[in-house]
Amino acid sequence: MPKLSVYNIAGQATGEEIELNDKVFGVEFNEPVVHQAVVMQLANQRQGTSATKTRAMVRGGGKKPWKQKGTGHARVGSTRSPLWVGGGTTFGPQPRSYAKAMTRKARRLALRCALSAKVAAGELVVVDNLAFDDPKTKRTVEMLAAFNSSDAKNLIITDGENENVELSARNMRKVTVINNGGLNCFDLLHNHKVFLDKNAVAKIEEVLA
């Protein structure tokens, strides 16, 4: 089982080591499943509200522009034809759902693969009591500086909802804050370093093991 040192928010090792479950943090990377999970997440974020008007939706065009025969023009029944300026759109986008689905077993496997990849790369940091006394951006800046991670993309995973941590990082472009209940493959792989609250480890293992 992989073991990681536990740090405090000042970047100092506490002298404690945490033993991670091999079934969650030590599995072989399954690229197709992880790819499917990321595609599903990004697809489910799409609103699918883009729309264009067909010739039936465009206002006007009820009158026939000219008679059917004898003018030398091509026959036409409406000025709202897609061939005319101001007419409808042919095969334009219509409101639709982009939602994709995965089985729960596959979703959990993808999360285990992403977590294991972070541990293998040395990009997962377990932090004891990952919480701030007050909501100040300065607190997040100081923590990242202590871990030499100020310029990297960082993911902070709290133990449950933690408003102070969320507000402290909300206006930082390279920092994302989620709680253990919102764990997802995209955030894990999109960010370079992951800071995980020690208290959340057991809860993640309970769900994914």
Coordinates of C-alpha atoms in Angstrom, one line a residue:
M1 CA 0.0 0.0 0.0
P2 CA 1.3 3.5 -0.9
K3 CA 2.3 5.7 2.1
L4 CA 2.3 9.5 2.0
S5 CA 3.7 12.0 4.5
V6 CA 1.1 14.3 6.0
Y7 CA 1.8 18.1 5.9
N8 CA 0.2 21.1 7.6
I9 CA -1.0 24.1 5.6
A10 CA 2.3 25.8 6.3
G11 CA 4.0 23.2 4.2
Q12 CA 5.7 21.4 7.1
A13 CA 5.7 17.7 7.6
T14 CA 3.8 16.7 10.7
G15 CA 5.9 13.5 11.1
E16 CA 2.8 11.4 10.4
E17 CA 2.3 9.0 7.5
I18 CA -1.0 7.9 6.0
E19 CA -1.4 4.5 4.4
L20 CA -3.5 4.7 1.3
N21 CA -5.8 1.9 0.1
D22 CA -4.3 0.0 -2.9
K23 CA -7.7 -0.5 -4.3
V24 CA -8.2 3.3 -4.6
F25 CA -4.8 4.8 -4.9
G26 CA -2.8 2.0 -6.4
V27 CA -4.6 0.7 -9.5
E28 CA -3.4 0.5 -13.0
F29 CA -4.3 3.4 -15.3
N30 CA -7.1 2.6 -17.7
E31 CA -7.0 5.3 -20.4
P32 CA -10.2 4.4 -22.3
V33 CA -12.3 4.5 -19.1
V34 CA -10.8 7.8 -17.9
H35 CA -11.2 9.3 -21.4
Q36 CA -14.9 8.3 -21.4
A37 CA -15.4 9.8 -17.9
V38 CA -13.8 13.2 -19.0
V39 CA -15.8 13.3 -22.2
M40 CA -19.0 12.5 -20.3
Q41 CA -18.4 15.3 -17.7
L42 CA -17.6 17.9 -20.4
A43 CA -20.6 16.9 -22.5
N44 CA -22.9 17.1 -19.5
Q45 CA -21.8 20.7 -18.8
R46 CA -23.1 21.8 -22.3
Q47 CA -26.4 23.7 -22.2
G48 CA -27.6 22.6 -25.6
T49 CA -29.7 25.8 -26.0
S50 CA -28.3 27.0 -29.3
A51 CA -31.1 27.3 -31.9
T52 CA -31.8 28.8 -35.4
K53 CA -35.1 29.4 -37.1
T54 CA -36.3 27.2 -39.9
R55 CA -38.5 28.6 -42.7
A56 CA -41.5 27.7 -40.7
M57 CA -40.4 29.9 -37.7
V58 CA -39.4 33.0 -39.6
R59 CA -42.0 35.8 -39.6
G60 CA -43.6 36.8 -42.8
G61 CA -43.3 35.2 -46.3
G62 CA -47.0 34.3 -46.5
K63 CA -47.5 36.1 -49.9
K64 CA -46.2 34.5 -53.1
P65 CA -43.6 37.0 -54.5
W66 CA -44.7 36.6 -58.1
K67 CA -47.0 34.5 -60.1
Q68 CA -45.9 30.9 -60.9
K69 CA -45.5 31.3 -64.7
G70 CA -44.7 33.9 -67.3
T71 CA -42.2 36.1 -65.4
G72 CA -38.9 34.4 -66.4
H73 CA -38.0 34.0 -62.7
A74 CA -37.7 30.7 -61.0
R75 CA -40.8 29.6 -59.3
V76 CA -40.9 30.5 -55.6
G77 CA -43.7 30.4 -53.0
S78 CA -42.2 32.3 -50.1
T79 CA -39.5 35.0 -49.4
R80 CA -38.6 33.0 -46.3
S81 CA -37.0 30.2 -48.2
P82 CA -33.5 29.3 -47.0
L83 CA -32.3 30.5 -50.4
W84 CA -33.4 34.1 -49.7
V85 CA -31.8 36.7 -47.5
G86 CA -33.9 36.9 -44.4
G87 CA -35.1 33.4 -44.9
G88 CA -34.9 30.4 -42.5
T89 CA -31.8 28.2 -41.9
T90 CA -31.4 24.8 -43.3
F91 CA -30.2 22.1 -40.9
G92 CA -29.2 24.7 -38.2
P93 CA -28.7 23.7 -34.6
Q94 CA -31.8 23.1 -32.5
P95 CA -32.1 22.7 -28.7
R96 CA -30.9 19.3 -27.6
S97 CA -29.3 17.4 -24.8
Y98 CA -25.6 16.4 -25.0
A99 CA -25.8 14.3 -21.9
K100 CA -23.8 11.1 -21.8
A101 CA -24.0 8.3 -19.2
M102 CA -21.6 5.8 -17.7
T103 CA -22.2 2.9 -15.3
R104 CA -21.4 3.6 -11.7
K105 CA -18.8 0.9 -11.8
A106 CA -17.0 2.6 -14.7
R107 CA -17.2 6.0 -13.1
R108 CA -15.6 4.8 -9.9
L109 CA -12.9 3.0 -11.8
A110 CA -12.1 6.2 -13.6
L111 CA -11.8 8.1 -10.3
R112 CA -9.5 5.4 -8.9
C113 CA -7.3 5.6 -12.0
A114 CA -7.1 9.4 -11.7
L115 CA -6.2 9.3 -8.0
S116 CA -3.7 6.5 -8.6
A117 CA -2.0 8.5 -11.4
K118 CA -1.6 11.5 -9.1
V119 CA 0.0 9.4 -6.3
A120 CA 2.3 7.7 -8.8
A121 CA 3.4 11.0 -10.2
G122 CA 4.0 12.5 -6.7
E123 CA 1.4 15.2 -7.3
L124 CA -0.9 14.3 -4.4
V125 CA -0.3 16.1 -1.1
V126 CA -2.2 15.1 2.0
V127 CA -2.8 18.1 4.3
D128 CA -3.8 17.8 7.9
N129 CA -6.8 20.0 8.8
L130 CA -7.1 21.8 5.5
A131 CA -9.1 24.7 6.7
F132 CA -8.8 28.5 7.2
D133 CA -9.9 30.6 10.1
D134 CA -11.3 33.3 7.8
P135 CA -12.0 33.7 4.1
K136 CA -8.9 35.5 2.8
T137 CA -7.1 34.9 -0.5
K138 CA -3.9 35.6 1.3
R139 CA -4.3 32.2 3.2
T140 CA -4.4 30.3 -0.1
V141 CA -1.5 32.2 -1.5
E142 CA 0.6 31.5 1.5
M143 CA -0.2 27.7 1.5
L144 CA 0.6 27.4 -2.2
A145 CA 3.9 29.3 -1.7
A146 CA 4.8 26.9 1.1
F147 CA 4.5 24.0 -1.3
N148 CA 6.3 25.8 -4.1
S149 CA 3.1 25.5 -6.2
S150 CA 2.2 29.1 -6.8
D151 CA 2.6 29.0 -10.6
A152 CA 1.0 25.6 -11.1
K153 CA -2.6 24.6 -11.5
N154 CA -3.8 23.5 -8.2
L155 CA -6.8 21.4 -7.0
I156 CA -7.9 21.7 -3.3
I157 CA -10.1 18.9 -2.0
T158 CA -11.8 19.7 1.3
D159 CA -13.5 17.4 3.7
G160 CA -17.1 18.3 3.0
E161 CA -18.2 21.9 2.4
N162 CA -15.7 24.5 3.6
E163 CA -16.8 28.0 2.8
N164 CA -13.7 29.7 4.1
V165 CA -11.4 27.7 1.8
E166 CA -13.8 28.1 -1.2
L167 CA -14.0 31.9 -0.8
S168 CA -10.3 32.2 -0.2
A169 CA -9.5 30.6 -3.6
R170 CA -12.5 31.8 -5.6
N171 CA -10.7 34.7 -7.4
M172 CA -7.5 32.8 -8.1
R173 CA -7.4 31.7 -11.7
K174 CA -5.2 28.6 -11.3
V175 CA -6.9 27.2 -8.2
T176 CA -10.0 25.0 -8.1
V177 CA -11.7 24.0 -4.8
I178 CA -14.0 21.0 -4.6
N179 CA -15.1 18.8 -1.7
N180 CA -14.8 15.0 -1.5
G181 CA -18.4 14.6 -2.6
G182 CA -17.6 16.4 -5.8
L183 CA -14.6 14.4 -6.8
N184 CA -14.3 14.1 -10.6
C185 CA -11.7 13.0 -13.2
F186 CA -11.5 16.3 -15.1
D187 CA -10.4 18.4 -12.1
L188 CA -8.0 15.7 -11.0
L189 CA -6.2 15.4 -14.3
H190 CA -6.5 19.1 -15.4
N191 CA -4.6 20.4 -12.3
H192 CA -1.0 19.7 -11.7
K193 CA -1.0 19.4 -7.9
V194 CA -3.8 18.0 -5.7
F195 CA -4.1 19.0 -2.0
L196 CA -6.3 16.5 -0.2
D197 CA -7.6 17.0 3.3
K198 CA -6.5 14.0 5.5
N199 CA -10.0 13.6 6.9
A200 CA -11.4 13.2 3.4
V201 CA -9.2 10.2 2.6
A202 CA -11.1 7.7 4.6
K203 CA -14.4 8.9 3.1
I204 CA -13.1 8.6 -0.5
E205 CA -11.8 5.1 0.2
E206 CA -15.1 4.1 1.8
V207 CA -16.9 5.0 -1.5
L208 CA -14.4 3.8 -4.0
A209 CA -12.8 0.8 -2.4

